[in-house]
């Protein structure tokens, strides 16, 4: 292994205590609304800091870290929880670190300290422990001792950097201070050979903010920053930190990947080349895989002559920076290095002038970007929504899987592949054809061929996108040149059906890991998003329509998932009717809520094909479906790194058109095993329920539960029994509380349960649902306001409100629609708040005394109550 080249550079850090003050009017809707705007990514980017440490952030979970900094940074936060011993409001710390330092969180489960600990890599050999901490005033001695003791858990680090507000009366040094807490701090400093480098006194000639490190004094500089992120608190001067270290040259691996740049394609020439191709040669093939490869050879020949290549490179700056801004930033960096090397007043003045120029240029670029984004609502809606939704979560620089930490992109991609592969199970493997020939019961469902019109309609319904699958062809090319693709695709589709083989290249799937929630460095907190071939999507769309038309009457009426004219609302409406009917006759309805573990990924191929045969699928169709399901090749794509391939040995293909239909056909016979109770399904979401008039009814419901477990065992699906629960809907003063079991494990009994996104309680007054919904809507409204500070278009603001806020207030409203005036008004207040925001955008001032009916009329937005 070659030794990494190195050079000396500095890590630029920044520490500030940003407690909001009354005169700043920072609190809005209970959130640090204006504070958020003050230390946005613009302020950070202007000084190009590597590490930003902030104490007393006053942030809460409603504010996403992606709202604070651009995607060059990873943000690690510790917000003050409601259970804090100190005052409920305020507090909190965070560290924002550039990704190039490979930050890794060091967690201490069970600790209530307002602190964040990180490991960052300065080079391939040197790691540094970075900590930011905040001690509220009058913190107890055991809180300080707990913090000092934490460092015994972190093992060895080359260097330590601890920054934060210790709230201790330190005037000069530790030696002459008789305060017992300062003595404890002094002992800790001596134990780890640390020194205090903050020499900037506050207004009381004290150091409340300390910078403790074991770095040699010749390699660290700390000074009072003349560019704080927010207006300074006189008790907490903003501090700049510069640490000199030997750094590796940037690793350029995976940055020079060439791809077709279809945005700059010569479409006229491409159209002419496609027109000249005689696709009839495909009729000579009997092997579908060879035919598909020849088809792609022709396409790639055209693309090589009409589509330029582009290099995929790692982006150093936000994409909306102009060339001029990037030049200024590079020049500023050069001048700064020179100014640090040889202290020259002229260089320092030049650096300050450049810093101001950079800040102005970035603000100008950002305002231009926002104006274009606002206009994109009409011309390019996808760009508009990508800005608002923050769809791209920051990719982690390190990842944990099975207690192993991975830091290289290739290793991270392979770790994701290992995790996604682990959910699959071995499927039954036997001769499908012989099995079916000996047990044939009929050929009611079959597809012999597809028609020209089928292909035309499927291409028309294909979503236009620049996203590419394995074959690197975006769907918008197929739609734009549809007249040239219809005939070759018709030939290939029919050859596939005749040979009962699904093309292998269309079974290759690119997997993109998408963060769900929780620890972003835990592999298990990501879900796979499958990117399929657009050709495969067209083919599957045709097969799905033909299949569904033939099997729709075989699907149980209890199934509400993936069925036209059925939805979560119809599912919950059926249950609500049963509950109300039970109340009306003074009875009790026991509902058992179940939870299947990764049901879609666990479908056994052999069992599925047997069931399809039993439903009357022709042997040729089942052979084709066997080819479609088996030997699917998947790989993970992460930061331009590609994992090793792995096979999906079970489950229906994710992201496919056929997958959901095959799943509901697999689970379709489940409803027939229940003899004494009723059930409702939404895909794999199962509810089992029965009226309770005596203990015998409960015994019969338990009997059906036993049948459910037996069915799961036979069909190789796993129930998460710990997540299954029982809810008894009744208005009786003494309900029947029977103990239900699955596989001898007692089910938990609850007072409320979240069913398909709606919170049900035993009395069905939906108070919890309304409170939860309102809280969620306020969070979304807060995000909307923060995201649209610079917007002025009434149309854009209304569209955002309709899609992002009002939609959450109307989801399944037929179920929970309140009849009491106070609950109706609680919901209406959210829209009234938005209406006043619209008026503020129009007039520039907030008016609280304007009637909501006047505002609704002004902006032509009906009340939420009238829409329900």
PDB file of C-alpha atoms in Angstrom, residues 593-686:
ATOM      1  CA  UNK A 593     -53.766  -5.543  15.531  1.00  0.00           C
ATOM      2  CA  UNK A 594     -50.991  -7.637  14.004  1.00  0.00           C
ATOM      3  CA  UNK A 595     -47.559  -6.845  12.642  1.00  0.00           C
ATOM      4  CA  UNK A 596     -45.750  -8.916  10.018  1.00  0.00           C
ATOM      5  CA  UNK A 597     -41.957  -8.719   9.882  1.00  0.00           C
ATOM      6  CA  UNK A 598     -40.757  -7.580   6.424  1.00  0.00           C
ATOM      7  CA  UNK A 599     -43.591  -9.466   4.742  1.00  0.00           C
ATOM      8  CA  UNK A 600     -42.916  -8.133   1.222  1.00  0.00           C
ATOM      9  CA  UNK A 601     -39.289  -9.338   1.385  1.00  0.00           C
ATOM     10  CA  UNK A 602     -40.154 -12.745   2.878  1.00  0.00           C
ATOM     11  CA  UNK A 603     -42.478 -14.214   0.231  1.00  0.00           C
ATOM     12  CA  UNK A 604     -41.389 -17.748  -0.662  1.00  0.00           C
ATOM     13  CA  UNK A 605     -41.274 -18.120  -4.469  1.00  0.00           C
ATOM     14  CA  UNK A 606     -42.363 -21.750  -4.485  1.00  0.00           C
ATOM     15  CA  UNK A 607     -45.353 -21.142  -2.225  1.00  0.00           C
ATOM     16  CA  UNK A 608     -46.386 -18.086  -4.248  1.00  0.00           C
ATOM     17  CA  UNK A 609     -46.257 -19.965  -7.560  1.00  0.00           C
ATOM     18  CA  UNK A 610     -48.225 -22.863  -6.085  1.00  0.00           C
ATOM     19  CA  UNK A 611     -50.922 -20.426  -4.956  1.00  0.00           C
ATOM     20  CA  UNK A 612     -51.049 -18.771  -8.376  1.00  0.00           C
ATOM     21  CA  UNK A 613     -51.466 -22.185  -9.971  1.00  0.00           C
ATOM     22  CA  UNK A 614     -54.292 -22.884  -7.556  1.00  0.00           C
ATOM     23  CA  UNK A 615     -55.978 -19.657  -8.698  1.00  0.00           C
ATOM     24  CA  UNK A 616     -55.945 -20.942 -12.279  1.00  0.00           C
ATOM     25  CA  UNK A 617     -52.745 -19.431 -13.710  1.00  0.00           C
ATOM     26  CA  UNK A 618     -51.608 -21.149 -16.899  1.00  0.00           C
ATOM     27  CA  UNK A 619     -48.364 -23.127 -16.610  1.00  0.00           C
ATOM     28  CA  UNK A 620     -46.642 -20.871 -19.183  1.00  0.00           C
ATOM     29  CA  UNK A 621     -47.543 -17.798 -17.152  1.00  0.00           C
ATOM     30  CA  UNK A 622     -46.268 -19.341 -13.916  1.00  0.00           C
ATOM     31  CA  UNK A 623     -43.045 -20.326 -15.713  1.00  0.00           C
ATOM     32  CA  UNK A 624     -42.658 -16.722 -16.858  1.00  0.00           C
ATOM     33  CA  UNK A 625     -43.345 -15.449 -13.320  1.00  0.00           C
ATOM     34  CA  UNK A 626     -40.806 -17.931 -11.936  1.00  0.00           C
ATOM     35  CA  UNK A 627     -38.221 -16.456 -14.305  1.00  0.00           C
ATOM     36  CA  UNK A 628     -39.335 -12.945 -13.314  1.00  0.00           C
ATOM     37  CA  UNK A 629     -38.885 -13.615  -9.592  1.00  0.00           C
ATOM     38  CA  UNK A 630     -35.726 -15.729  -9.476  1.00  0.00           C
ATOM     39  CA  UNK A 631     -32.099 -14.781 -10.039  1.00  0.00           C
ATOM     40  CA  UNK A 632     -32.666 -11.086  -9.565  1.00  0.00           C
ATOM     41  CA  UNK A 633     -29.390  -9.206  -9.190  1.00  0.00           C
ATOM     42  CA  UNK A 634     -29.161  -6.227  -6.836  1.00  0.00           C
ATOM     43  CA  UNK A 635     -26.387  -3.827  -5.884  1.00  0.00           C
ATOM     44  CA  UNK A 636     -26.142  -0.748  -3.661  1.00  0.00           C
ATOM     45  CA  UNK A 637     -25.119   2.616  -5.086  1.00  0.00           C
ATOM     46  CA  UNK A 638     -23.675   4.992  -2.479  1.00  0.00           C
ATOM     47  CA  UNK A 639     -21.652   8.169  -3.150  1.00  0.00           C
ATOM     48  CA  UNK A 640     -20.520   6.881  -6.568  1.00  0.00           C
ATOM     49  CA  UNK A 641     -19.412   3.604  -4.943  1.00  0.00           C
ATOM     50  CA  UNK A 642     -20.980   0.332  -6.079  1.00  0.00           C
ATOM     51  CA  UNK A 643     -21.350  -2.666  -3.768  1.00  0.00           C
ATOM     52  CA  UNK A 644     -20.878  -6.290  -4.672  1.00  0.00           C
ATOM     53  CA  UNK A 645     -23.956  -7.848  -6.260  1.00  0.00           C
ATOM     54  CA  UNK A 646     -26.337 -10.006  -4.266  1.00  0.00           C
ATOM     55  CA  UNK A 647     -29.470 -11.988  -5.075  1.00  0.00           C
ATOM     56  CA  UNK A 648     -33.000 -11.470  -3.838  1.00  0.00           C
ATOM     57  CA  UNK A 649     -33.829 -15.030  -2.810  1.00  0.00           C
ATOM     58  CA  UNK A 650     -37.320 -14.209  -1.565  1.00  0.00           C
ATOM     59  CA  UNK A 651     -39.930 -11.481  -1.680  1.00  0.00           C
ATOM     60  CA  UNK A 652     -41.597  -9.554  -4.451  1.00  0.00           C
ATOM     61  CA  UNK A 653     -39.389  -7.047  -6.316  1.00  0.00           C
ATOM     62  CA  UNK A 654     -39.411  -3.664  -4.616  1.00  0.00           C
ATOM     63  CA  UNK A 655     -40.485  -0.705  -6.728  1.00  0.00           C
ATOM     64  CA  UNK A 656     -42.068  -2.951  -9.354  1.00  0.00           C
ATOM     65  CA  UNK A 657     -45.558  -2.798 -10.819  1.00  0.00           C
ATOM     66  CA  UNK A 658     -46.190  -6.523 -10.432  1.00  0.00           C
ATOM     67  CA  UNK A 659     -44.849  -6.855  -6.869  1.00  0.00           C
ATOM     68  CA  UNK A 660     -47.864  -5.481  -4.955  1.00  0.00           C
ATOM     69  CA  UNK A 661     -50.343  -7.530  -7.015  1.00  0.00           C
ATOM     70  CA  UNK A 662     -48.362 -10.731  -6.462  1.00  0.00           C
ATOM     71  CA  UNK A 663     -48.230  -9.985  -2.731  1.00  0.00           C
ATOM     72  CA  UNK A 664     -51.979  -9.533  -2.294  1.00  0.00           C
ATOM     73  CA  UNK A 665     -52.554 -12.748  -4.284  1.00  0.00           C
ATOM     74  CA  UNK A 666     -50.110 -14.513  -1.934  1.00  0.00           C
ATOM     75  CA  UNK A 667     -51.901 -13.302   1.206  1.00  0.00           C
ATOM     76  CA  UNK A 668     -55.370 -13.611  -0.325  1.00  0.00           C
ATOM     77  CA  UNK A 669     -56.213 -17.020   1.205  1.00  0.00           C
ATOM     78  CA  UNK A 670     -55.501 -15.765   4.732  1.00  0.00           C
ATOM     79  CA  UNK A 671     -59.035 -14.414   5.053  1.00  0.00           C
ATOM     80  CA  UNK A 672     -60.483 -17.891   4.518  1.00  0.00           C
ATOM     81  CA  UNK A 673     -58.848 -19.389   7.628  1.00  0.00           C
ATOM     82  CA  UNK A 674     -60.914 -17.298  10.058  1.00  0.00           C
ATOM     83  CA  UNK A 675     -64.154 -19.071  11.015  1.00  0.00           C
ATOM     84  CA  UNK A 676     -65.478 -17.001  13.905  1.00  0.00           C
ATOM     85  CA  UNK A 677     -64.191 -13.471  13.355  1.00  0.00           C
ATOM     86  CA  UNK A 678     -63.883 -10.852  10.650  1.00  0.00           C
ATOM     87  CA  UNK A 679     -60.728  -9.266   9.293  1.00  0.00           C
ATOM     88  CA  UNK A 680     -59.527  -6.248   7.341  1.00  0.00           C
ATOM     89  CA  UNK A 681     -56.345  -6.030   5.303  1.00  0.00           C
ATOM     90  CA  UNK A 682     -54.335  -3.202   3.815  1.00  0.00           C
ATOM     91  CA  UNK A 683     -51.539  -5.097   2.029  1.00  0.00           C
ATOM     92  CA  UNK A 684     -49.822  -6.833   4.987  1.00  0.00           C
ATOM     93  CA  UNK A 685     -51.585  -4.786   7.675  1.00  0.00           C
ATOM     94  CA  UNK A 686     -54.084  -7.193   9.278  1.00  0.00           C
TER      95      UNK A 686
END
